[in-house]
Amino acid sequence: MEVHQLATSLTYGDAISDEMLEIQSVLRAAGFKSEIFTRFCDPKLAGLAHDFREYWQYSSRDNVAIFHFSIGSPVSRLFFRLPDKKIMIYHNITPHEYFLDCHRILARECYKGRLEIKLFVDKVDLVLGDSEFNRQELEAVGYRRTGVLPILINFEKFKTPPDPVARKIYNNGRKTILFVGRLIPNKKYEDIIKVYALYKRYFEPRSQLILAGDYRGLERYLAGLLELVDRLKLQDVYFTGHIPFAELRACYEAADVFLSLSEHEGFGVPIVEAFIQDVPVVAFKAGAVAETMNGGGVLLERKDFLSIAALIDLIIRDDKLRSRILAGQRKALEKYRQEKIASLLLNYIDQVIKG
């Protein structure tokens, strides 16, 4: 029996790509032959994926094909023509309006992707959202057989040592606010910067803000953020760009608080990563954020920048409050244990095989 995965890309450091590799490991351990097929493959991951057009050589009515849908692409059109039993995992598509001012190609692809998702309602055996928020989107457009499969995260990789150079740079005695995520407008980096400006001015001058995320292709948005930093006369703001995992580990290690003010999230992998690494999380309630946090962290119902800055100061200074938050986050993590998600995945595959 063969269970293969298809996606638009396999990219180093990308959450969906990491999950694909984890799923492949689970499938192979369960005895399935399993390969990955993509349109684009990061050179750093060369040899781990085949060109998606080669899938016809593997395709069979006896196979299960899993497609990771996160943006419109030719891969989706191939997937829906396959004779294989089909599972689609929907990772959500950011509404195109967020990109109109900074990346017209991405705006177009997101717009097309949200149209495309409606075209294949009767062409898959099972469709999974990586959150209930995503599952409800699928149900709303007409998918009948749906489920939830949280993103499969390997907790063990967070035990690897941080990069020593990055550790020395960021562990500098300053109170540290961290956000991790691709530099795109829906993440509302500008709001994080405004909160940090208030925190630094009124609560802790010896502080720093680390914004860890890939900004390639989003240079126009980055330029606006740099202009904001300059206008606010801020110092100690670090845009890391795309960094190796060991450097990201150093960022989490340095962090006193993880702050997310994103306005659209289909899941929120960095929130779970912060939970794993015992960083208190403060996050705005948008999309699947509350679901991802699973009762852990501190959930914001509204954006009052000064109040958020004061809350961050309280969490950093109040050891008892911080301990309660971390205890809640550790409890929330039970939902994402690798063995639980792996078992759920294999159960869904078994359902599709049995029809």
mmCIF file of C-alpha atoms in Angstrom:
data_model
loop_
_atom_site.group_PDB
_atom_site.id
_atom_site.type_symbol
_atom_site.label_atom_id
_atom_site.label_comp_id
_atom_site.label_asym_id
_atom_site.label_seq_id
_atom_site.Cartn_x
_atom_site.Cartn_y
_atom_site.Cartn_z
ATOM 1 C CA MET A 1 0.000 0.000 0.000
ATOM 2 C CA GLU A 2 1.280 3.454 -0.936
ATOM 3 C CA VAL A 3 0.368 6.799 0.615
ATOM 4 C CA HIS A 4 1.986 9.791 -1.057
ATOM 5 C CA GLN A 5 1.842 13.565 -0.433
ATOM 6 C CA LEU A 6 1.532 16.420 -2.911
ATOM 7 C CA ALA A 7 1.995 20.150 -2.293
ATOM 8 C CA THR A 8 2.974 23.335 -4.087
ATOM 9 C CA SER A 9 6.373 23.526 -2.401
ATOM 10 C CA LEU A 10 8.774 21.943 0.046
ATOM 11 C CA THR A 11 10.602 24.797 1.773
ATOM 12 C CA TYR A 12 13.251 24.771 4.478
ATOM 13 C CA GLY A 13 11.863 26.072 7.772
ATOM 14 C CA ASP A 14 8.260 26.223 6.553
ATOM 15 C CA ALA A 15 5.651 24.787 8.945
ATOM 16 C CA ILE A 16 3.688 22.894 6.292
ATOM 17 C CA SER A 17 6.884 21.496 4.765
ATOM 18 C CA ASP A 18 8.071 20.365 8.200
ATOM 19 C CA GLU A 19 4.727 18.648 8.727
ATOM 20 C CA MET A 20 4.983 16.863 5.374
ATOM 21 C CA LEU A 21 8.325 15.390 6.386
ATOM 22 C CA GLU A 22 6.917 14.344 9.777
ATOM 23 C CA ILE A 23 3.891 12.735 8.096
ATOM 24 C CA GLN A 24 6.189 10.873 5.724
ATOM 25 C CA SER A 25 8.111 9.482 8.707
ATOM 26 C CA VAL A 26 4.860 8.338 10.355
ATOM 27 C CA LEU A 27 3.638 6.706 7.140
ATOM 28 C CA ARG A 28 6.901 4.866 6.530
ATOM 29 C CA ALA A 29 7.010 3.686 10.142
ATOM 30 C CA ALA A 30 3.478 2.312 9.645
ATOM 31 C CA GLY A 31 4.649 0.302 6.633
ATOM 32 C CA PHE A 32 3.460 2.502 3.780
ATOM 33 C CA LYS A 33 5.596 3.406 0.808
ATOM 34 C CA SER A 34 5.546 7.196 0.889
ATOM 35 C CA GLU A 35 7.059 9.936 -1.292
ATOM 36 C CA ILE A 36 6.563 13.710 -1.572
ATOM 37 C CA PHE A 37 5.747 15.490 -4.851
ATOM 38 C CA THR A 38 5.927 19.278 -5.257
ATOM 39 C CA ARG A 39 6.149 22.025 -7.851
ATOM 40 C CA PHE A 40 9.010 23.794 -6.053
ATOM 41 C CA CYS A 41 11.690 22.351 -3.770
ATOM 42 C CA ASP A 42 14.147 24.320 -1.662
ATOM 43 C CA PRO A 43 17.753 23.447 -2.632
ATOM 44 C CA LYS A 44 18.412 22.781 1.069
ATOM 45 C CA LEU A 45 15.894 19.918 0.841
ATOM 46 C CA ALA A 46 17.088 18.572 -2.500
ATOM 47 C CA GLY A 47 16.412 14.865 -2.857
ATOM 48 C CA LEU A 48 13.452 14.854 -0.464
ATOM 49 C CA ALA A 49 10.789 15.617 -3.101
ATOM 50 C CA HIS A 50 9.944 14.622 -6.664
ATOM 51 C CA ASP A 51 8.563 16.910 -9.361
ATOM 52 C CA PHE A 52 4.777 16.733 -9.080
ATOM 53 C CA ARG A 53 4.471 15.873 -12.786
ATOM 54 C CA GLU A 54 6.189 12.559 -12.061
ATOM 55 C CA TYR A 55 3.308 11.447 -9.878
ATOM 56 C CA TRP A 56 1.543 9.808 -12.795
ATOM 57 C CA GLN A 57 4.227 7.095 -12.618
ATOM 58 C CA TYR A 58 3.099 6.294 -9.048
ATOM 59 C CA SER A 59 -0.621 6.947 -9.358
ATOM 60 C CA SER A 60 -2.968 4.007 -8.747
ATOM 61 C CA ARG A 61 -6.534 3.420 -7.658
ATOM 62 C CA ASP A 62 -5.071 1.448 -4.756
ATOM 63 C CA ASN A 63 -3.006 4.414 -3.489
ATOM 64 C CA VAL A 64 -3.976 7.207 -1.133
ATOM 65 C CA ALA A 65 -2.841 10.664 -2.257
ATOM 66 C CA ILE A 66 -2.692 13.424 0.372
ATOM 67 C CA PHE A 67 -2.713 16.985 -0.945
ATOM 68 C CA HIS A 68 -1.682 19.940 1.228
ATOM 69 C CA PHE A 69 -3.783 22.871 0.012
ATOM 70 C CA SER A 70 -2.549 26.316 1.011
ATOM 71 C CA ILE A 71 -2.512 28.320 -2.239
ATOM 72 C CA GLY A 72 -3.718 27.941 -5.826
ATOM 73 C CA SER A 73 -1.298 26.033 -8.091
ATOM 74 C CA PRO A 74 -1.087 23.491 -10.940
ATOM 75 C CA VAL A 75 -0.511 20.791 -8.311
ATOM 76 C CA SER A 76 -4.108 21.062 -7.149
ATOM 77 C CA ARG A 77 -5.405 20.607 -10.677
ATOM 78 C CA LEU A 78 -3.301 17.466 -11.107
ATOM 79 C CA PHE A 79 -4.394 16.112 -7.724
ATOM 80 C CA PHE A 80 -8.077 16.341 -8.484
ATOM 81 C CA ARG A 81 -7.650 14.394 -11.741
ATOM 82 C CA LEU A 82 -5.969 11.444 -10.036
ATOM 83 C CA PRO A 83 -7.701 8.047 -9.799
ATOM 84 C CA ASP A 84 -6.172 7.540 -6.299
ATOM 85 C CA LYS A 85 -8.195 7.715 -3.116
ATOM 86 C CA LYS A 86 -7.826 11.353 -2.106
ATOM 87 C CA ILE A 87 -7.358 13.211 1.162
ATOM 88 C CA MET A 88 -6.963 16.984 1.150
ATOM 89 C CA ILE A 89 -5.441 18.821 4.114
ATOM 90 C CA TYR A 90 -6.493 22.469 4.106
ATOM 91 C CA HIS A 91 -4.018 24.834 5.764
ATOM 92 C CA ASN A 92 -6.114 27.927 5.073
ATOM 93 C CA ILE A 93 -5.525 30.613 2.480
ATOM 94 C CA THR A 94 -4.919 34.163 3.648
ATOM 95 C CA PRO A 95 -7.562 36.523 2.185
ATOM 96 C CA HIS A 96 -6.061 38.254 -0.836
ATOM 97 C CA GLU A 97 -6.944 41.738 0.413
ATOM 98 C CA TYR A 98 -3.988 41.657 2.810
ATOM 99 C CA PHE A 99 -1.539 41.592 -0.124
ATOM 100 C CA LEU A 100 -3.015 44.153 -2.500
ATOM 101 C CA ASP A 101 -0.608 46.917 -1.489
ATOM 102 C CA CYS A 102 2.582 44.881 -1.211
ATOM 103 C CA HIS A 103 2.516 41.749 -3.385
ATOM 104 C CA ARG A 104 0.089 41.632 -6.292
ATOM 105 C CA ILE A 105 1.177 38.178 -7.458
ATOM 106 C CA LEU A 106 0.536 36.711 -4.013
ATOM 107 C CA ALA A 107 -2.781 38.558 -3.888
ATOM 108 C CA ARG A 108 -3.750 36.962 -7.199
ATOM 109 C CA GLU A 109 -2.696 33.462 -6.128
ATOM 110 C CA CYS A 110 -4.566 33.716 -2.824
ATOM 111 C CA TYR A 111 -7.665 34.979 -4.633
ATOM 112 C CA LYS A 112 -7.445 32.104 -7.124
ATOM 113 C CA GLY A 113 -6.836 29.625 -4.312
ATOM 114 C CA ARG A 114 -9.993 30.640 -2.474
ATOM 115 C CA LEU A 115 -11.951 30.214 -5.700
ATOM 116 C CA GLU A 116 -10.260 26.876 -6.382
ATOM 117 C CA ILE A 117 -11.206 25.461 -2.995
ATOM 118 C CA LYS A 118 -14.872 25.653 -4.026
ATOM 119 C CA LEU A 119 -14.401 23.763 -7.286
ATOM 120 C CA PHE A 120 -13.512 20.367 -5.861
ATOM 121 C CA VAL A 121 -16.244 19.763 -3.303
ATOM 122 C CA ASP A 122 -17.233 16.350 -4.720
ATOM 123 C CA LYS A 123 -13.767 15.268 -5.872
ATOM 124 C CA VAL A 124 -12.098 14.128 -2.635
ATOM 125 C CA ASP A 125 -12.802 11.226 -0.280
ATOM 126 C CA LEU A 126 -11.964 13.199 2.856
ATOM 127 C CA VAL A 127 -10.937 16.778 3.563
ATOM 128 C CA LEU A 128 -9.163 17.774 6.766
ATOM 129 C CA GLY A 129 -8.565 21.175 8.323
ATOM 130 C CA ASP A 130 -5.604 21.568 10.646
ATOM 131 C CA SER A 131 -7.996 23.405 12.960
ATOM 132 C CA GLU A 132 -11.734 23.465 13.579
ATOM 133 C CA PHE A 133 -11.662 27.003 12.192
ATOM 134 C CA ASN A 134 -10.366 25.641 8.887
ATOM 135 C CA ARG A 135 -12.774 22.698 8.946
ATOM 136 C CA GLN A 136 -15.717 25.061 9.311
ATOM 137 C CA GLU A 137 -14.518 27.023 6.263
ATOM 138 C CA LEU A 138 -14.558 23.783 4.273
ATOM 139 C CA GLU A 139 -18.001 22.831 5.537
ATOM 140 C CA ALA A 140 -19.300 26.299 4.638
ATOM 141 C CA VAL A 141 -18.354 25.867 0.965
ATOM 142 C CA GLY A 142 -20.010 22.459 0.749
ATOM 143 C CA TYR A 143 -17.553 19.733 1.754
ATOM 144 C CA ARG A 144 -19.489 16.976 3.488
ATOM 145 C CA ARG A 145 -16.879 14.524 4.764
ATOM 146 C CA THR A 146 -14.561 16.621 6.924
ATOM 147 C CA GLY A 147 -12.312 16.283 9.952
ATOM 148 C CA VAL A 148 -9.591 18.014 11.962
ATOM 149 C CA LEU A 149 -5.917 17.033 11.937
ATOM 150 C CA PRO A 150 -3.729 19.440 13.953
ATOM 151 C CA ILE A 151 -0.286 20.048 12.470
ATOM 152 C CA LEU A 152 2.146 17.269 13.337
ATOM 153 C CA ILE A 153 5.071 18.780 15.263
ATOM 154 C CA ASN A 154 8.210 16.950 16.353
ATOM 155 C CA PHE A 155 8.771 18.037 19.976
ATOM 156 C CA GLU A 156 12.189 16.359 20.078
ATOM 157 C CA LYS A 157 13.796 18.837 17.699
ATOM 158 C CA PHE A 158 13.410 21.547 20.333
ATOM 159 C CA LYS A 159 15.936 19.715 22.484
ATOM 160 C CA THR A 160 18.711 20.476 19.991
ATOM 161 C CA PRO A 161 21.223 23.164 21.057
ATOM 162 C CA PRO A 162 20.685 26.781 19.929
ATOM 163 C CA ASP A 163 23.170 28.461 17.637
ATOM 164 C CA PRO A 164 25.958 29.776 19.934
ATOM 165 C CA VAL A 165 26.509 33.022 18.009
ATOM 166 C CA ALA A 166 22.802 33.920 17.936
ATOM 167 C CA ARG A 167 22.561 32.985 21.601
ATOM 168 C CA LYS A 168 25.369 35.414 22.471
ATOM 169 C CA ILE A 169 23.748 38.204 20.415
ATOM 170 C CA TYR A 170 20.238 37.894 21.864
ATOM 171 C CA ASN A 171 20.960 36.769 25.438
ATOM 172 C CA ASN A 172 22.232 40.213 26.355
ATOM 173 C CA GLY A 173 20.379 40.990 29.578
ATOM 174 C CA ARG A 174 17.568 42.891 27.838
ATOM 175 C CA LYS A 175 13.912 41.960 28.321
ATOM 176 C CA THR A 176 12.876 40.386 25.048
ATOM 177 C CA ILE A 177 9.601 40.374 23.146
ATOM 178 C CA LEU A 178 9.498 37.842 20.309
ATOM 179 C CA PHE A 179 7.267 37.119 17.356
ATOM 180 C CA VAL A 180 7.886 34.382 14.798
ATOM 181 C CA GLY A 181 6.146 34.196 11.435
ATOM 182 C CA ARG A 182 6.478 35.088 7.794
ATOM 183 C CA LEU A 183 6.602 38.843 7.270
ATOM 184 C CA ILE A 184 3.157 39.292 5.732
ATOM 185 C CA PRO A 185 0.534 41.971 6.412
ATOM 186 C CA ASN A 186 -2.067 39.767 8.131
ATOM 187 C CA LYS A 187 0.479 39.106 10.901
ATOM 188 C CA LYS A 188 0.223 42.819 11.804
ATOM 189 C CA TYR A 189 3.895 43.361 12.551
ATOM 190 C CA GLU A 190 3.192 47.076 12.736
ATOM 191 C CA ASP A 191 0.965 46.533 15.783
ATOM 192 C CA ILE A 192 3.690 44.539 17.531
ATOM 193 C CA ILE A 193 6.152 47.365 16.886
ATOM 194 C CA LYS A 194 3.714 49.912 18.355
ATOM 195 C CA VAL A 195 3.248 47.810 21.499
ATOM 196 C CA TYR A 196 7.012 47.458 21.832
ATOM 197 C CA ALA A 197 7.472 51.240 21.485
ATOM 198 C CA LEU A 198 5.133 51.790 24.439
ATOM 199 C CA TYR A 199 6.733 49.019 26.486
ATOM 200 C CA LYS A 200 10.223 50.401 25.912
ATOM 201 C CA ARG A 201 9.180 53.989 26.644
ATOM 202 C CA TYR A 202 7.018 53.478 29.737
ATOM 203 C CA PHE A 203 8.066 50.145 31.280
ATOM 204 C CA GLU A 204 11.505 48.828 30.324
ATOM 205 C CA PRO A 205 14.050 50.901 28.379
ATOM 206 C CA ARG A 206 16.497 47.958 28.436
ATOM 207 C CA SER A 207 14.431 45.791 26.121
ATOM 208 C CA GLN A 208 14.555 44.405 22.601
ATOM 209 C CA LEU A 209 12.143 43.161 19.958
ATOM 210 C CA ILE A 210 12.990 40.135 17.809
ATOM 211 C CA LEU A 211 10.876 39.672 14.684
ATOM 212 C CA ALA A 212 11.876 36.315 13.227
ATOM 213 C CA GLY A 213 10.430 35.625 9.799
ATOM 214 C CA ASP A 214 11.173 35.366 6.115
ATOM 215 C CA TYR A 215 10.559 38.616 4.216
ATOM 216 C CA ARG A 216 11.712 37.544 0.737
ATOM 217 C CA GLY A 217 9.190 38.851 -1.777
ATOM 218 C CA LEU A 218 7.646 41.157 0.830
ATOM 219 C CA GLU A 219 10.299 43.871 0.714
ATOM 220 C CA ARG A 220 7.667 46.570 0.213
ATOM 221 C CA TYR A 221 5.951 45.605 3.461
ATOM 222 C CA LEU A 222 9.338 45.378 5.202
ATOM 223 C CA ALA A 223 10.210 48.901 3.995
ATOM 224 C CA GLY A 224 7.021 50.236 5.587
ATOM 225 C CA LEU A 225 7.877 48.535 8.883
ATOM 226 C CA LEU A 226 11.416 49.930 8.853
ATOM 227 C CA GLU A 227 9.988 53.390 8.207
ATOM 228 C CA LEU A 228 7.684 52.933 11.208
ATOM 229 C CA VAL A 229 10.629 51.910 13.410
ATOM 230 C CA ASP A 230 12.526 54.998 12.228
ATOM 231 C CA ARG A 231 9.544 57.293 12.753
ATOM 232 C CA LEU A 232 9.109 56.033 16.325
ATOM 233 C CA LYS A 233 12.863 56.476 16.896
ATOM 234 C CA LEU A 234 13.118 52.894 18.135
ATOM 235 C CA GLN A 235 16.294 50.986 18.791
ATOM 236 C CA ASP A 236 16.920 47.290 19.466
ATOM 237 C CA VAL A 237 14.446 46.008 16.871
ATOM 238 C CA TYR A 238 15.759 42.972 14.989
ATOM 239 C CA PHE A 239 14.321 41.646 11.718
ATOM 240 C CA THR A 240 16.104 38.304 11.388
ATOM 241 C CA GLY A 241 14.838 37.270 7.970
ATOM 242 C CA HIS A 242 14.856 33.570 7.148
ATOM 243 C CA ILE A 243 17.129 31.801 9.645
ATOM 244 C CA PRO A 244 18.246 28.217 10.383
ATOM 245 C CA PHE A 245 16.384 26.337 13.102
ATOM 246 C CA ALA A 246 19.334 26.558 15.518
ATOM 247 C CA GLU A 247 19.160 30.377 15.343
ATOM 248 C CA LEU A 248 15.403 30.271 15.839
ATOM 249 C CA ARG A 249 15.984 28.174 18.947
ATOM 250 C CA ALA A 250 18.252 30.956 20.233
ATOM 251 C CA CYS A 251 15.473 33.506 19.644
ATOM 252 C CA TYR A 252 12.995 31.455 21.666
ATOM 253 C CA GLU A 253 15.581 30.913 24.401
ATOM 254 C CA ALA A 254 16.128 34.674 24.717
ATOM 255 C CA ALA A 255 12.412 35.529 24.755
ATOM 256 C CA ASP A 256 10.594 36.686 27.879
ATOM 257 C CA VAL A 257 7.236 36.936 26.098
ATOM 258 C CA PHE A 258 5.926 35.780 22.731
ATOM 259 C CA LEU A 259 3.500 38.372 21.322
ATOM 260 C CA SER A 260 1.128 37.640 18.423
ATOM 261 C CA LEU A 261 -1.255 40.305 17.134
ATOM 262 C CA SER A 262 -2.068 38.544 13.856
ATOM 263 C CA GLU A 263 -5.533 39.123 12.418
ATOM 264 C CA HIS A 264 -5.778 35.930 10.352
ATOM 265 C CA GLU A 265 -4.436 32.531 11.410
ATOM 266 C CA GLY A 266 -5.509 29.103 10.210
ATOM 267 C CA PHE A 267 -3.500 27.420 12.969
ATOM 268 C CA GLY A 268 -0.443 29.117 14.538
ATOM 269 C CA VAL A 269 2.570 26.802 14.717
ATOM 270 C CA PRO A 270 4.891 29.384 16.412
ATOM 271 C CA ILE A 271 2.423 29.620 19.297
ATOM 272 C CA VAL A 272 2.797 25.886 19.902
ATOM 273 C CA GLU A 273 6.573 26.211 19.509
ATOM 274 C CA ALA A 274 6.593 28.914 22.193
ATOM 275 C CA PHE A 275 4.543 26.621 24.458
ATOM 276 C CA ILE A 276 7.078 23.814 23.936
ATOM 277 C CA GLN A 277 9.950 26.138 24.874
ATOM 278 C CA ASP A 278 8.251 27.607 27.953
ATOM 279 C CA VAL A 279 7.829 31.135 26.618
ATOM 280 C CA PRO A 280 4.664 32.865 27.906
ATOM 281 C CA VAL A 281 2.345 33.659 24.996
ATOM 282 C CA VAL A 282 0.138 36.726 24.627
ATOM 283 C CA ALA A 283 -1.992 36.533 21.491
ATOM 284 C CA PHE A 284 -4.871 38.369 19.872
ATOM 285 C CA LYS A 285 -8.014 36.271 19.382
ATOM 286 C CA ALA A 286 -8.274 35.942 15.600
ATOM 287 C CA GLY A 287 -9.007 32.986 13.346
ATOM 288 C CA ALA A 288 -7.794 29.745 14.923
ATOM 289 C CA VAL A 289 -5.589 31.397 17.575
ATOM 290 C CA ALA A 290 -7.837 30.609 20.556
ATOM 291 C CA GLU A 291 -8.236 27.028 19.344
ATOM 292 C CA THR A 292 -4.478 26.639 18.880
ATOM 293 C CA MET A 293 -3.791 27.971 22.372
ATOM 294 C CA ASN A 294 -6.195 25.355 23.779
ATOM 295 C CA GLY A 295 -6.718 27.225 27.051
ATOM 296 C CA GLY A 296 -3.048 28.122 27.483
ATOM 297 C CA GLY A 297 -1.342 31.508 27.336
ATOM 298 C CA VAL A 298 -3.123 34.860 27.545
ATOM 299 C CA LEU A 299 -5.794 35.571 24.931
ATOM 300 C CA LEU A 300 -6.532 39.192 23.974
ATOM 301 C CA GLU A 301 -10.092 40.120 23.071
ATOM 302 C CA ARG A 302 -9.126 43.570 21.775
ATOM 303 C CA LYS A 303 -6.064 45.573 20.812
ATOM 304 C CA ASP A 304 -5.282 48.280 23.345
ATOM 305 C CA PHE A 305 -1.573 48.784 22.772
ATOM 306 C CA LEU A 306 -0.770 50.461 26.097
ATOM 307 C CA SER A 307 -2.692 47.819 28.048
ATOM 308 C CA ILE A 308 -0.864 45.051 26.166
ATOM 309 C CA ALA A 309 2.473 46.678 26.985
ATOM 310 C CA ALA A 310 1.470 46.850 30.662
ATOM 311 C CA LEU A 311 0.400 43.195 30.575
ATOM 312 C CA ILE A 312 3.766 42.155 29.142
ATOM 313 C CA ASP A 313 5.522 44.057 31.923
ATOM 314 C CA LEU A 314 3.352 42.334 34.537
ATOM 315 C CA ILE A 315 4.053 38.853 33.125
ATOM 316 C CA ILE A 316 7.798 39.506 33.136
ATOM 317 C CA ARG A 317 7.887 40.933 36.663
ATOM 318 C CA ASP A 318 5.334 38.679 38.408
ATOM 319 C CA ASP A 319 6.925 35.243 38.849
ATOM 320 C CA LYS A 320 3.736 33.650 40.196
ATOM 321 C CA LEU A 321 1.657 34.866 37.240
ATOM 322 C CA ARG A 322 4.325 33.700 34.815
ATOM 323 C CA SER A 323 4.411 30.264 36.458
ATOM 324 C CA ARG A 324 0.619 29.917 36.196
ATOM 325 C CA ILE A 325 0.714 30.846 32.521
ATOM 326 C CA LEU A 326 3.480 28.337 31.784
ATOM 327 C CA ALA A 327 1.630 25.591 33.673
ATOM 328 C CA GLY A 328 -1.446 26.239 31.528
ATOM 329 C CA GLN A 329 0.626 26.120 28.357
ATOM 330 C CA ARG A 330 2.210 22.780 29.308
ATOM 331 C CA LYS A 331 -1.247 21.334 29.891
ATOM 332 C CA ALA A 332 -2.443 22.705 26.529
ATOM 333 C CA LEU A 333 0.433 20.913 24.770
ATOM 334 C CA GLU A 334 -1.047 17.479 25.494
ATOM 335 C CA LYS A 335 -3.347 17.994 22.512
ATOM 336 C CA TYR A 336 -0.347 18.177 20.166
ATOM 337 C CA ARG A 337 1.660 15.161 21.326
ATOM 338 C CA GLN A 338 3.155 13.496 18.264
ATOM 339 C CA GLU A 339 1.753 10.057 19.034
ATOM 340 C CA LYS A 340 -1.790 11.471 19.295
ATOM 341 C CA ILE A 341 -1.652 13.278 15.962
ATOM 342 C CA ALA A 342 0.036 10.307 14.265
ATOM 343 C CA SER A 343 -2.683 7.959 15.504
ATOM 344 C CA LEU A 344 -5.376 10.347 14.276
ATOM 345 C CA LEU A 345 -3.732 10.574 10.847
ATOM 346 C CA LEU A 346 -3.492 6.804 10.451
ATOM 347 C CA ASN A 347 -7.122 6.449 11.522
ATOM 348 C CA TYR A 348 -8.236 8.905 8.807
ATOM 349 C CA ILE A 349 -6.188 7.016 6.203
ATOM 350 C CA ASP A 350 -7.757 3.740 7.323
ATOM 351 C CA GLN A 351 -11.245 5.262 6.931
ATOM 352 C CA VAL A 352 -10.457 6.309 3.362
ATOM 353 C CA ILE A 353 -8.944 2.921 2.453
ATOM 354 C CA LYS A 354 -12.027 1.113 3.756
ATOM 355 C CA GLY A 355 -14.308 3.579 1.967
#
